[in-house]
Short mmCIF file of C-alpha atoms in Angstrom, two decimals:
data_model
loop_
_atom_site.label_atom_id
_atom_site.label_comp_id
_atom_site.label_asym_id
_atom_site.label_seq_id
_atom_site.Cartn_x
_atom_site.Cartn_y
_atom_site.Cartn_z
CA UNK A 175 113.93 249.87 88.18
CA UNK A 176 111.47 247.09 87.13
CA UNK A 177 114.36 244.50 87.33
CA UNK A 178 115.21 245.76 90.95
CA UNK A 179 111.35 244.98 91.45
CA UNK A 180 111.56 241.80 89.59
CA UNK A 181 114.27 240.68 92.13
CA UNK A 182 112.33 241.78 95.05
CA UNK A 183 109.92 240.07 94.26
CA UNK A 184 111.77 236.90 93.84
CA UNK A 185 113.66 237.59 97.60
CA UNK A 186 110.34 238.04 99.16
CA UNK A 187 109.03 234.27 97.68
CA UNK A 188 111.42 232.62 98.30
CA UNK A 189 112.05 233.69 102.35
CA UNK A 190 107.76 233.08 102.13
CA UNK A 191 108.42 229.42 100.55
CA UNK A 192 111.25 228.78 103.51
CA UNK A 193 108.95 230.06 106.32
CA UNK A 194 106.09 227.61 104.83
CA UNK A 195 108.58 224.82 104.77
CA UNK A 196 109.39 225.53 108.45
CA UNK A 197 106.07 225.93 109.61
CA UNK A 198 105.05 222.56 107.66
CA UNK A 199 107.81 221.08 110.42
CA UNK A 200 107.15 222.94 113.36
CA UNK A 201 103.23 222.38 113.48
CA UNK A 202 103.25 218.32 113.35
CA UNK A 203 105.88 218.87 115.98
CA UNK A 204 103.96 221.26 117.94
CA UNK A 205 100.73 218.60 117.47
CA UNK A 206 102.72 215.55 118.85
CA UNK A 207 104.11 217.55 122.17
CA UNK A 208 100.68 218.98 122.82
CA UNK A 209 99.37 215.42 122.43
CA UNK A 210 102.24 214.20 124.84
CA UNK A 211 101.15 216.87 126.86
CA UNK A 212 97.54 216.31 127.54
CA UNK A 213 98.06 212.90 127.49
CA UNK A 214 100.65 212.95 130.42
CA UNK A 215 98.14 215.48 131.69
CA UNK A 216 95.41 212.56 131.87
CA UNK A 217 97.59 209.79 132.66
CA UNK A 218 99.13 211.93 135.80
CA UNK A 219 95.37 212.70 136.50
CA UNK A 220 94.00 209.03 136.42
CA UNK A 221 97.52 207.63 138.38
CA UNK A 222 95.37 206.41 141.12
CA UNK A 223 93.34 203.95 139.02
CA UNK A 224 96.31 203.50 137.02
CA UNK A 225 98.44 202.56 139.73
CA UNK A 226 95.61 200.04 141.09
CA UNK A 227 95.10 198.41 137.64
CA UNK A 228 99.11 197.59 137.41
CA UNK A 229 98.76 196.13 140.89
CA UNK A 230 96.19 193.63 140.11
CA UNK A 231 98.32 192.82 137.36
CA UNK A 232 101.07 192.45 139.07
CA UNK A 233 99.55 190.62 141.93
CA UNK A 234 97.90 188.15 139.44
CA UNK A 235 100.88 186.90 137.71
CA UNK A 236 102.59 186.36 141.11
CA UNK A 237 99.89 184.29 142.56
CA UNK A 238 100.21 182.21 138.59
CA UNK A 239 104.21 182.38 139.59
CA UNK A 240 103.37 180.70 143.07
CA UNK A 241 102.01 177.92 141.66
CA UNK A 242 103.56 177.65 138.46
CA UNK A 243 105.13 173.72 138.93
CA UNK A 244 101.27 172.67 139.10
CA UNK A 245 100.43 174.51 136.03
CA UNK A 246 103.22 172.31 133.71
CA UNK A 247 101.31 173.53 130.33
CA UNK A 248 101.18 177.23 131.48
CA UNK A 249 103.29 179.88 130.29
CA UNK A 250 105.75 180.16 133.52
CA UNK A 251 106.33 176.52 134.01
CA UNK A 252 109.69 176.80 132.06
CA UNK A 253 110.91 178.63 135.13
CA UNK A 254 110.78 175.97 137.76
CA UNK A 255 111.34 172.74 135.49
CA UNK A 256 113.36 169.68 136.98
CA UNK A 257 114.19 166.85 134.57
CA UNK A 258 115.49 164.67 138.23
CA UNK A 259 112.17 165.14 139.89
CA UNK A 260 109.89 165.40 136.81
CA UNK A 261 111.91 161.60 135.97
CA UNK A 262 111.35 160.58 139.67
CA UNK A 263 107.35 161.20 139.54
CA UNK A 264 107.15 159.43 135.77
CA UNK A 265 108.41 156.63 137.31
CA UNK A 266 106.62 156.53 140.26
CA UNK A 267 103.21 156.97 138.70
CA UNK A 268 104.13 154.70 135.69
CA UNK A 269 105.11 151.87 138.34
CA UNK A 270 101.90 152.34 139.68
CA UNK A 271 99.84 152.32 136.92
CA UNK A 272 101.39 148.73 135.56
CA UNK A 273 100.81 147.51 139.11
CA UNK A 274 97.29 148.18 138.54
CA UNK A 275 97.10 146.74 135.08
CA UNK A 276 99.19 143.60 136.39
CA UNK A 277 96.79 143.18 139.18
CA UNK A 278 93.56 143.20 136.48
CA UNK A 279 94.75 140.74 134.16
CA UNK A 280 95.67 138.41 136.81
CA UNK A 281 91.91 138.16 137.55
CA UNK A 282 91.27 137.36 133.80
CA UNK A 283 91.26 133.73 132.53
CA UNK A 284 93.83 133.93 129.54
CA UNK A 285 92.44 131.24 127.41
CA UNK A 286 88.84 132.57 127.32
CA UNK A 287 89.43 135.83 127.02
CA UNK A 288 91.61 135.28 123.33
CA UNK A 289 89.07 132.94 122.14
CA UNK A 290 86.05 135.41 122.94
CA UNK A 291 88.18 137.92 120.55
CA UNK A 292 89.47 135.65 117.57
CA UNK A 293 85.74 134.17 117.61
CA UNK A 294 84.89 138.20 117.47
CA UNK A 295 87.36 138.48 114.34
CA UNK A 296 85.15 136.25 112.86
CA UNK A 297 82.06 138.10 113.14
CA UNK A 298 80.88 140.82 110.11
CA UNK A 299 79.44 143.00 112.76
CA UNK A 300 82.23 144.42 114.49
CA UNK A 301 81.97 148.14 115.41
CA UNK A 302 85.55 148.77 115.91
CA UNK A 303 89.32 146.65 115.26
CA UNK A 304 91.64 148.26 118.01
CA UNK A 305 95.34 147.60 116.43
CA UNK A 306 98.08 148.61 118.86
CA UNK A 307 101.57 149.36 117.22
CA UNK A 308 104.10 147.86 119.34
CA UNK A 309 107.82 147.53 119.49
CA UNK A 310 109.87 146.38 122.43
CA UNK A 311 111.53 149.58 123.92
CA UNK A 312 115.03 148.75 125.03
CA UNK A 313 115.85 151.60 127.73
CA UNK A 314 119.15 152.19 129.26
CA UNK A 315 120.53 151.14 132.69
CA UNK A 316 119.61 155.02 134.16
CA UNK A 317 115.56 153.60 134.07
CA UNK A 318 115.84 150.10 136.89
CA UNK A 319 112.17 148.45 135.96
CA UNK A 320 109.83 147.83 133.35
CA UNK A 321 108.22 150.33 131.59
CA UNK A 322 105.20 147.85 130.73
CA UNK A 323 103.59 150.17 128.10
CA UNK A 324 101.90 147.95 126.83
CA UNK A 325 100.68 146.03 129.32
CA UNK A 326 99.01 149.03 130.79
CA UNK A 327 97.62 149.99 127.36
CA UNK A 328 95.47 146.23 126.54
CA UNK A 329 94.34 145.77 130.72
CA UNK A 330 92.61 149.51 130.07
CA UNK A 331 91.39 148.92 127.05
CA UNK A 332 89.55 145.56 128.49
CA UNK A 333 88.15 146.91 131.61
CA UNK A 334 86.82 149.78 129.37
CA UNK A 335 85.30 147.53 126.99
CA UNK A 336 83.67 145.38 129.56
CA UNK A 337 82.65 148.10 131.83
CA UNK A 338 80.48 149.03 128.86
CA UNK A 339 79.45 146.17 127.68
CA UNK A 340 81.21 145.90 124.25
CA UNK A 341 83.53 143.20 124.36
CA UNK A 342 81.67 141.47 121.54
CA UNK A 343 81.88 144.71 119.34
CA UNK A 344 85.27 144.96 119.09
CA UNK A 345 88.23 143.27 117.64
CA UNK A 346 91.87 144.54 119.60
CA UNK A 347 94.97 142.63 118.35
CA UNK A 348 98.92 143.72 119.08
CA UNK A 349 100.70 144.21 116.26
CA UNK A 350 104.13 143.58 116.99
CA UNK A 351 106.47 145.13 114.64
CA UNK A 352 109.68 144.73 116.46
CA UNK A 353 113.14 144.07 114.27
CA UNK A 354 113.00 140.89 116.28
CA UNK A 355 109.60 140.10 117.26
CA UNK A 356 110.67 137.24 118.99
CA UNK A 357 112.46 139.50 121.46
CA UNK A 358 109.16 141.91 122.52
CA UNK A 359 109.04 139.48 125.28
CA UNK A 360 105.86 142.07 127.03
CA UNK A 361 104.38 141.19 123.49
CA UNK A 362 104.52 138.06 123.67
CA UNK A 363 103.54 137.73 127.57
CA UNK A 364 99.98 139.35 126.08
CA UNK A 365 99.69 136.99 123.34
CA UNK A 366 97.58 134.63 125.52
CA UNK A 367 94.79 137.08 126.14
CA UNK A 368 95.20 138.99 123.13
CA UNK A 369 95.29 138.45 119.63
CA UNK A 370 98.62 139.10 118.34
CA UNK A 371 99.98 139.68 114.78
CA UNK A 372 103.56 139.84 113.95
CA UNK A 373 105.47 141.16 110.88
CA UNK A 374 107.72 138.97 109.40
CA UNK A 375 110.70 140.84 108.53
CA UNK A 376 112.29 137.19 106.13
CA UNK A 377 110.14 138.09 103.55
CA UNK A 378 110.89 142.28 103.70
CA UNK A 379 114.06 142.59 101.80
CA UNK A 380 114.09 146.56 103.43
CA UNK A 381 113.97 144.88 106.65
CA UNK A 382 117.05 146.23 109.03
CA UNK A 383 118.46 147.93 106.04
CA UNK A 384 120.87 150.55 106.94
CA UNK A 385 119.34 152.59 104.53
CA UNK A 386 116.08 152.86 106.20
CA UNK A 387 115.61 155.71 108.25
CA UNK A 388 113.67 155.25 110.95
CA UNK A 389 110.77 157.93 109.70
CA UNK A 390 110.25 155.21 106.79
CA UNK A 391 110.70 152.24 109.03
CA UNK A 392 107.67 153.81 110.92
CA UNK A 393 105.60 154.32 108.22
CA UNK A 394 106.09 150.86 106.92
CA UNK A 395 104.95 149.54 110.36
CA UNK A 396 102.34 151.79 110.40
CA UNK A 397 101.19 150.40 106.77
CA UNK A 398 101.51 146.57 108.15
CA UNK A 399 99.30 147.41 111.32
CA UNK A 400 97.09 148.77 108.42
CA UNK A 401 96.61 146.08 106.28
CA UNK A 402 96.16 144.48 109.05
CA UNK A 403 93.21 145.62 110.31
CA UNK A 404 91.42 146.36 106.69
CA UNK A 405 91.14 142.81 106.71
CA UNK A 406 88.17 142.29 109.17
CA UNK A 407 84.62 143.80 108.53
CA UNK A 408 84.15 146.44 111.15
CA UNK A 409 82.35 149.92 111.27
CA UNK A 410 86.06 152.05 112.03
CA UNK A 411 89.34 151.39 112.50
CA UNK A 412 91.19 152.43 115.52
CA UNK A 413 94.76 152.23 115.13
CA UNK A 414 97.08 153.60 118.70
CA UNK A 415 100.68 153.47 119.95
CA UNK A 416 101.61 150.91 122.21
CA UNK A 417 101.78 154.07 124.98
CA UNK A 418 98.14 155.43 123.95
CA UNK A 419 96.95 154.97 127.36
CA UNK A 420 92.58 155.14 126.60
CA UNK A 421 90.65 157.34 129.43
CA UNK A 422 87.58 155.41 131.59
CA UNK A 423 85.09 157.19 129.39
CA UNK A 424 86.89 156.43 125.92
CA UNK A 425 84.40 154.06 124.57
CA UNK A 426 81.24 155.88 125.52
CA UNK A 427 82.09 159.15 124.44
CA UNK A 428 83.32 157.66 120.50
CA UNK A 429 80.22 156.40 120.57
CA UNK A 430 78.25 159.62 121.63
CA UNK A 431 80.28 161.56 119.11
CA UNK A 432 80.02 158.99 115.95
CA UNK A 433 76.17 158.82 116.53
CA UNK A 434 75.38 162.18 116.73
CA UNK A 435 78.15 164.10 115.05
CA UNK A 436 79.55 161.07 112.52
CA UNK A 437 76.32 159.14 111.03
CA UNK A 438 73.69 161.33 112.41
CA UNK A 439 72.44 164.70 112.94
CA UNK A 440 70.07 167.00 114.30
CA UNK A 441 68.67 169.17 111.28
CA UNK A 442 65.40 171.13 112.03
CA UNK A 443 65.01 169.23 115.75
CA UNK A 444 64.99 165.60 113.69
CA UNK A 445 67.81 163.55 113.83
CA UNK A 446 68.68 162.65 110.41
CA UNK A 447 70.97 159.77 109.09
CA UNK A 448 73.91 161.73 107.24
CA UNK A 449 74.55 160.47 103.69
CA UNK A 450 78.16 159.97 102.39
CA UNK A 451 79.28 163.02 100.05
CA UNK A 452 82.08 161.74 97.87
CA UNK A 453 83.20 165.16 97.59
CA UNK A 454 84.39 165.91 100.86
CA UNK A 455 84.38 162.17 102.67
CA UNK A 456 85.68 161.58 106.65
CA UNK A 457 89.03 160.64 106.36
CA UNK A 458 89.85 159.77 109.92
CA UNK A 459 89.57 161.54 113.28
CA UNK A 460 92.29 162.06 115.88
CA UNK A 461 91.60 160.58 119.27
CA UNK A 462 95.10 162.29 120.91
CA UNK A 463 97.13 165.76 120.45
CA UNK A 464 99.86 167.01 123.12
CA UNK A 465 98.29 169.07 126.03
CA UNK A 466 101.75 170.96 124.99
CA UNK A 467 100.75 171.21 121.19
CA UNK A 468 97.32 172.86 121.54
CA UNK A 469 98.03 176.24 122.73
CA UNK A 470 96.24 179.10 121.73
CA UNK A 471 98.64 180.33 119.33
CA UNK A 472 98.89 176.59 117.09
CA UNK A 473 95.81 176.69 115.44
CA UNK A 474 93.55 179.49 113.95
CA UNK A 475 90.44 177.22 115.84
CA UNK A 476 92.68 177.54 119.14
CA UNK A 477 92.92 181.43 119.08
CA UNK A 478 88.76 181.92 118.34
CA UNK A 479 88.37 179.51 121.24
CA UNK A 480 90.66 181.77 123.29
CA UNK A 481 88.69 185.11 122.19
CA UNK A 482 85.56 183.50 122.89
CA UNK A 483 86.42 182.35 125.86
CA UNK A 484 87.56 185.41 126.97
CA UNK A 485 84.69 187.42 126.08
CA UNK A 486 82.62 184.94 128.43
CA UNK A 487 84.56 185.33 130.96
CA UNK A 488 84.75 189.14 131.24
CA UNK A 489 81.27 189.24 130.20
CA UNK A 490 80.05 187.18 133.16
CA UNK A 491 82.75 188.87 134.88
CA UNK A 492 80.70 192.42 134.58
CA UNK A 493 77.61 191.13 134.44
CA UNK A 494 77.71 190.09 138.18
CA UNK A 495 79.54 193.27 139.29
CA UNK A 496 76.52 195.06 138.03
CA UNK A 497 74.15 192.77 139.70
CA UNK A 498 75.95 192.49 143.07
CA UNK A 499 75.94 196.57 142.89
CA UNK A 500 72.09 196.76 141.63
CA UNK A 501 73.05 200.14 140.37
CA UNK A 502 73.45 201.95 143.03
CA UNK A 503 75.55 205.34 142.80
CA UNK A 504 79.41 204.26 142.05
CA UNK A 505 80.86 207.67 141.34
CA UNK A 506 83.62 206.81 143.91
CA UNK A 507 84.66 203.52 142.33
CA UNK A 508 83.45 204.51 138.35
CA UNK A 509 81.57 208.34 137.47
CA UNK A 510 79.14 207.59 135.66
CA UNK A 511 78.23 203.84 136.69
CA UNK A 512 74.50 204.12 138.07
CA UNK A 513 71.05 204.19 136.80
CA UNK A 514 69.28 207.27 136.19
CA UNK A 515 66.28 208.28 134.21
CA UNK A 516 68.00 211.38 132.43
CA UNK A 517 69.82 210.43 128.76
CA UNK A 518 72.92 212.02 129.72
CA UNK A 519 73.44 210.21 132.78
CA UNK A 520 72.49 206.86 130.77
CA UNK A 521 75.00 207.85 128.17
CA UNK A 522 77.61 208.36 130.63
CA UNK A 523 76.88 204.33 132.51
CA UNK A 524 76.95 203.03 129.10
CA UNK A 525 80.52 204.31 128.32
CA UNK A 526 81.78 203.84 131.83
CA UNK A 527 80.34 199.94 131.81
CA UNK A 528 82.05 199.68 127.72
CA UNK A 529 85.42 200.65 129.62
CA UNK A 530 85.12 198.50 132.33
CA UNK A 531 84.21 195.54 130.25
CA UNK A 532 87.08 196.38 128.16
CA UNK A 533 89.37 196.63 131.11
CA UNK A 534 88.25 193.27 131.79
CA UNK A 535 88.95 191.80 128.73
CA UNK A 536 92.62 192.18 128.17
CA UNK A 537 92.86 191.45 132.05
CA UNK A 538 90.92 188.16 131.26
CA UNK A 539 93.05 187.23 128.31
CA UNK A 540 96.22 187.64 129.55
CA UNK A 541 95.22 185.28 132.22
CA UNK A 542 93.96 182.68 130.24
CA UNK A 543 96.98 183.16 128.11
CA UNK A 544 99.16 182.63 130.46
CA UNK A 545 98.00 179.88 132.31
CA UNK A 546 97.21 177.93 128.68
CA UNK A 547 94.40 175.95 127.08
CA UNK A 548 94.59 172.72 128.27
CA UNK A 549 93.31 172.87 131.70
CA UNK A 550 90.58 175.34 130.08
CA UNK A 551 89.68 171.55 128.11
CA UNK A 552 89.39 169.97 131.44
CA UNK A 553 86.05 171.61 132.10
CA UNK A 554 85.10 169.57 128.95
CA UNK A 555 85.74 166.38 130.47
CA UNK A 556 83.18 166.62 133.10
CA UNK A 557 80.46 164.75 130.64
CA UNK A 558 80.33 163.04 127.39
CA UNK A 559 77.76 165.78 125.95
CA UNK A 560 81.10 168.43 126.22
CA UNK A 561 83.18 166.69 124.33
CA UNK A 562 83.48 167.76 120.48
CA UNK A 563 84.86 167.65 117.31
CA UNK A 564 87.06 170.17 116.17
CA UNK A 565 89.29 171.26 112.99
CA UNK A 566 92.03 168.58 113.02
CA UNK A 567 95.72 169.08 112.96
CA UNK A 568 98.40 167.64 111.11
CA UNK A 569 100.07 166.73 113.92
CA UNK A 570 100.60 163.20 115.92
CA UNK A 571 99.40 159.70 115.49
CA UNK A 572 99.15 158.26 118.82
CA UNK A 573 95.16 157.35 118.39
CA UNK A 574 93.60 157.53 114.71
CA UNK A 575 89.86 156.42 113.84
CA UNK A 576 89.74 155.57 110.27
CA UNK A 577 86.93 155.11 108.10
CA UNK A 578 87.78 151.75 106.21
CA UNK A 579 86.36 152.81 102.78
CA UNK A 580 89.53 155.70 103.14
CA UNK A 581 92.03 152.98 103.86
CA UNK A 582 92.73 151.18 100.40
CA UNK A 583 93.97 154.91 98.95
CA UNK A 584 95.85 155.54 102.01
CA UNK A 585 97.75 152.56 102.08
CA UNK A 586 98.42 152.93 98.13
CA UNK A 587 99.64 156.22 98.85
CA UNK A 588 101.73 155.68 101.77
CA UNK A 589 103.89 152.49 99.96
CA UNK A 590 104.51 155.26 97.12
CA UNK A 591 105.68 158.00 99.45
CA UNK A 592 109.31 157.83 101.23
CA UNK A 593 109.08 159.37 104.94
CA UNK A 594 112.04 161.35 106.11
CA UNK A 595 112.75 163.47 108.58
CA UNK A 596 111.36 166.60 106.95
CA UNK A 597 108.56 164.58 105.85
CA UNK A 598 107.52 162.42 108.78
CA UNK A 599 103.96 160.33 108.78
CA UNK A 600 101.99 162.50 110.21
CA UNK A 601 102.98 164.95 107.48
CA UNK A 602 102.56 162.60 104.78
CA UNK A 603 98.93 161.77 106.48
CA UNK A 604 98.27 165.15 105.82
CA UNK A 605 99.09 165.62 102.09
CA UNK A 606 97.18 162.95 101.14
CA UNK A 607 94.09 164.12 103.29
CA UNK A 608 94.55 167.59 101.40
CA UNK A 609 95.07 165.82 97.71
CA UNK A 610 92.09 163.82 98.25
CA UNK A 611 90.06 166.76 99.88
CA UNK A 612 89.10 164.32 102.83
CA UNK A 613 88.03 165.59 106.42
CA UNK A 614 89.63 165.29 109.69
CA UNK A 615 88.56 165.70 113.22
CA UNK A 616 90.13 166.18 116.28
CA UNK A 617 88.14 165.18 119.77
CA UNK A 618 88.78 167.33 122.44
CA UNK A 619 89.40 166.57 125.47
CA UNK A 620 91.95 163.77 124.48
CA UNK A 621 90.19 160.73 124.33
CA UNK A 622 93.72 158.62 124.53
CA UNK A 623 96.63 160.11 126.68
CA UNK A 624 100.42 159.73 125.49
CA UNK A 625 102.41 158.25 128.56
CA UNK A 626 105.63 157.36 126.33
CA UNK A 627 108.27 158.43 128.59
CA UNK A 628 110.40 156.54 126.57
CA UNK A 629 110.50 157.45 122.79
CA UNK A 630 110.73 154.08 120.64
CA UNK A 631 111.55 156.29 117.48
CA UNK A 632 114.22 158.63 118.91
CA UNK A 633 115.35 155.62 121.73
CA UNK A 634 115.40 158.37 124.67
CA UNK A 635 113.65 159.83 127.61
CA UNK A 636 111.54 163.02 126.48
CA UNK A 637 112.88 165.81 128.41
CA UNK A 638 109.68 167.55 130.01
CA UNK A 639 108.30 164.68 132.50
CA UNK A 640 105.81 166.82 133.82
CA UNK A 641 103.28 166.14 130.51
CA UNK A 642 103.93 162.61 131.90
CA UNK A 643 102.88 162.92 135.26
CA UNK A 644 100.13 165.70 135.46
CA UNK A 645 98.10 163.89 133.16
CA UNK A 646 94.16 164.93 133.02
CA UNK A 647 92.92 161.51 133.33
CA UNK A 648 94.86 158.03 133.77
CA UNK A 649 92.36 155.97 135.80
#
């Protein structure tokens, strides 16, 4: 009898332990379709304003689709590219700016001009030596005219210097480091109003070497240019492409920046003269970065700026929605949106305006996403006082200030290090900043804009023209 019980017993626990296990299944179950349920519930409840929110979206990104081929840094411009007309317009507009630059130094007089600058090579208080790397770029028979980089490059760099009065505080030479320098005829053309500096290649076993990539043929240029310029007294060094094309307001903005962000600041509303801390010393700031490189997503610096900016926007945004209504009863548009003296009613406006300002948000940064950070840098360019200097990057040299007390170690380093093509300059540049725990800057807006059409180290056209052509400022 007791084992009868016994065995019972056992029945009965184990059909209790299977109903447990199947109730442990069925109630998360049961949970997720009720939550499917009341959430279909709301969503089928709020459709209306649903339906209206997906239509502004949808509205939005076809008015950004509309005029997506004037937005070539934006997020849709991949969807209406055209390498013939984008090749067209870079030629049109770089025809036009050498015509310019042609026209300016024929009002120069050649001979007075080159003195004025070797007799400022001479000086010991030079604020800047301007060396512009420069090889003769041999195009192909598809491109009928000159490209004239470099012409357009030294005529802007002039006018800016006289338009501010500086032409006795700087020092620009060309550094030609063609294969043949006797062939960079547009070189050579400039040699009478500018100083000009060529590397001789007799004395450079390496020279032409079919073992020389051209990664470590840049980076020996690059050295040359260098040396180059370490050799006259000068505050900085500026060292630029030979397609660094400077902006009208180059000059005075490097000079706003260096004085009040460089050798000075304002600590406790004095402006104080900053001393050099060996520990963490300027290594050089960048004067140029792609409009195509600096979207949000490159740099931890670039997404903050895109939060921030976003937050401004839809802040602002609300902000004047609330004004423009001067809290008057919205219950038709949002319950709950109006002033009232009772706490409830208060309670109720604060969430409502939290969920509107929300809304606005991820409406606001899908925008700004979307139609991409450059032409949010624009606004910046407006005055000197909105420029700044950010986090730097590690990549591109088109337009480096260097400090010259950072040069010796960098030069040292750079004739010990072989560039390649998983290791290019700018890389390299970027080791030796870390290794030496050195600073870099990065000015935004682009103080220098890259109009290379035509690569000189991969000896092609780039493929996107439109960087070329809607450029933020050439004149």
């Amino acid at each position: 009898m007791s084992k009868m019980m016994t065995d019972y017993a056992n029945r009965t626990n184990t059909i209790r332990l299977r109903r447990n296990k199947y109730q442990s299944i069925k109630i998360p179950i049961r949970c997720a379709v009720s939550t499917t349920q009341i959430l279909a519930r709301k969503l089928w409840h709020h459709r209306n304003r649903i339906g209206k929110i997906l239509l502004l979206y949808l509205l939005t990104i076809l008015c950004l689709y509309a005029v997506r081929c004037q937005l070539p840094y934006s997020k849709l411009y991949k969807y209406c590219s055209n390498d013939a007309i984008s090749f067209a317009a870079v030629k049109e507009v770089n025809d036009q700016r050498l015509l310019e630059a042609r026209e300016y130094l024929s009002t120069l007089d050649a001979s007075k001009t080159k003195i004025q600058y070797l007799q400022n090579g001479d000086s010991n208080k030079l604020r800047y030596v301007i060396g512009v790397v420069s090889v003769a770029r041999r195009t192909d028979v598809t491109y009928k005219g000159q490209l004239g980089y470099l012409t357009q490059v030294m005529s802007k760099l002039h006018k800016v210097t006289v338009d501010n009065g500086a032409t006795s505080d700087i020092f620009p030479f060309i550094c030609n480091v063609d294969s043949n320098p006797g062939n960079h005829a547009e070189a050579l053309e400039l040699g009478t109003f500018f100083p000009n500096v060529t590397k001789s290649y007799s004395e450079n076993v390496s020279a032409g070497h079919p073992t020389i990539t051209s990664r470590e043929q840049e980076k020996q240029d690059y050295v040359f240019c260098l040396e180059t310029a370490l050799k006259y007294k000068s505050d900085y060094v500026i060292l630029i492409q030979d397609d660094a094309y400077p902006t009208e307001s180059f000059y005075e903005v490097l000079e706003h920046l260096l004085k009040t962000k460089v050798e000075t600041q304002i600590q406790r509303g004095e402006r104080v003269t900053m001393v050099t801390n060996n520990e963490r010393r300027l290594g050089w700031i960048k004067l140029n970065i792609p409009n195509s490189a600096t979207n949000y997503h490159r740099n931890w610096f670039f997404f903050i700026q895109w939060i921030c900016l976003t937050a401004v926007i839809a802040g602002i945004s609300c902000l004047i929605f609330h004004l423009c209504k001067e809290c008057k009863p919205l219950k038709s548009v949002h319950p709950g949106l109006y002033c009232s003296s009772t706490d409830k009613r208060k309670r109720t406006g604060y969430i409502s305006s939290s969920l509107m300002l929300l809304k606005t948000f991820v409406y606001v940064l899908l925008v700004v996403w979307i139609i991409g950070r450059p032409y949010y840098m624009k606004l910046r360019a407006t005055s000197p006082y909105f420029y700044a200097l950010e986090p730097g990057t590690s990549c591109c040299l088109v337009a480096v200030l260097y400090q010259p007390s950072t040069l010796p170690g960098l030069i040292n380093y750079l004739q010990k290090t072989t560039c390649t093509k998983q290791l290019p300059l700018d890389f390299a540049l970027d080791r030796y900043r870390i290794e030496k725990n050195l600073k870099q800057y990065l000015v935004t807006p682009n103080l220098f804009n890259h109009i290379g059409f035509y690569s000189a180290l991969n000896k092609r056209f780039n493929r996107n023209g439109a960087e070329f052509v809607h450029m933020f400022d050439s004149s």
